[in-house]
Amino acid sequence: MTFAGCMPRIQKPTEICPGKKSVGEALAALQSNSQNMTPFRADGQCHLEFYAEGKSKPQSENLTVQQLWVDPPTNIYFQGDKTPLPRAMILGSNDEEFWLAIRPKEISLYVWGRWSEQDSSEGPAINPRTLLEALGIGDIDAGQDWSLSNKGPYDILTKRDRGIIAKKMYIFSCDYRVRKIEFFDSRGKVAALAELDRYEEVSDGFFVPALIKVTTYDQSNEEKPFIFTLNLQRIRPTQINEQQRNYLFTRKPPKGFKNVGRIVNGDWIDESE
């Protein structure tokens, strides 16, 4: 198994190819991938790097990706295990809710929220929407405010919301796979960064990155980010029946967590007992 010290590094492309000529062309190229998306599952390894309360140096955890199920466009279930702690980390979402549970005592966190109550990129340390977009499941809406630029090996698609930058997608011009996504908060600061590499074809015309690194920044202390790295293996298409769907993509109530809260528009509402 490949763990933290041996976790593959994100490779930055250097080859330069001509980019797309218009926003419409760029969006159409990305939409072709999302139009071919299909349910899939994977396993692999996960590495967490974080700052625990009262600690000045980053802590780390290595997890086995026991299960990753993705049922586009909104359903995701991630389970990371650590001996002797099964379900050390659970990340999930469905049409209505998202949730994150991290059991190691250094964090002991359960956070959840309703999609209808979110209006920003701010949220839990690992946001299921960020992971879905990193996996190529994001909604590419041509009706939104997009602009296109080019820098080095990348086409850069920038989305604005009410005049403020909300997201930047860095697309390698040679294969037109997204290699980096920057998510911005309502103040125009980078709230999260997803770096992507080693794309694999899951089904005809649908590609997924096998190496994903998500960095989430604490806006009160940007020097102490939460870093989540996934090294996926055995990515394969799957069929999900209704019984599996109800089990995997239904939020379970918190039990035994020190920190419990709900996210409403980026704000933490404490629900700890």
Short mmCIF file of N, CA and C in Angstrom, two decimals, residues 164-166 183-191:
data_model
loop_
_atom_site.label_atom_id
_atom_site.label_comp_id
_atom_site.label_asym_id
_atom_site.label_seq_id
_atom_site.Cartn_x
_atom_site.Cartn_y
_atom_site.Cartn_z
N ILE A 164 -18.21 38.91 -8.24
CA ILE A 164 -17.09 38.42 -7.42
C ILE A 164 -16.66 37.05 -7.93
N ILE A 165 -15.35 36.84 -8.05
CA ILE A 165 -14.85 35.55 -8.52
C ILE A 165 -15.29 34.45 -7.55
N ALA A 166 -15.94 33.41 -8.08
CA ALA A 166 -16.41 32.29 -7.27
C ALA A 166 -15.57 31.03 -7.49
N PHE A 183 -11.62 27.49 -5.36
CA PHE A 183 -12.94 27.90 -4.90
C PHE A 183 -12.77 29.13 -4.01
N PHE A 184 -13.54 30.17 -4.26
CA PHE A 184 -13.40 31.43 -3.54
C PHE A 184 -14.59 31.66 -2.62
N ASP A 185 -14.33 32.34 -1.49
CA ASP A 185 -15.42 32.69 -0.58
C ASP A 185 -16.07 34.00 -1.02
N SER A 186 -17.05 34.45 -0.24
CA SER A 186 -17.81 35.65 -0.61
C SER A 186 -16.99 36.93 -0.57
N ARG A 187 -15.78 36.85 0.05
CA ARG A 187 -14.90 38.01 0.10
C ARG A 187 -13.83 37.99 -0.98
N GLY A 188 -13.90 36.96 -1.83
CA GLY A 188 -12.95 36.87 -2.93
C GLY A 188 -11.64 36.20 -2.57
N LYS A 189 -11.58 35.55 -1.39
CA LYS A 189 -10.38 34.82 -0.98
C LYS A 189 -10.52 33.33 -1.32
N VAL A 190 -9.39 32.68 -1.59
CA VAL A 190 -9.43 31.25 -1.90
C VAL A 190 -9.82 30.48 -0.64
N ALA A 191 -10.94 29.76 -0.72
CA ALA A 191 -11.41 28.96 0.41
C ALA A 191 -10.94 27.52 0.32
#
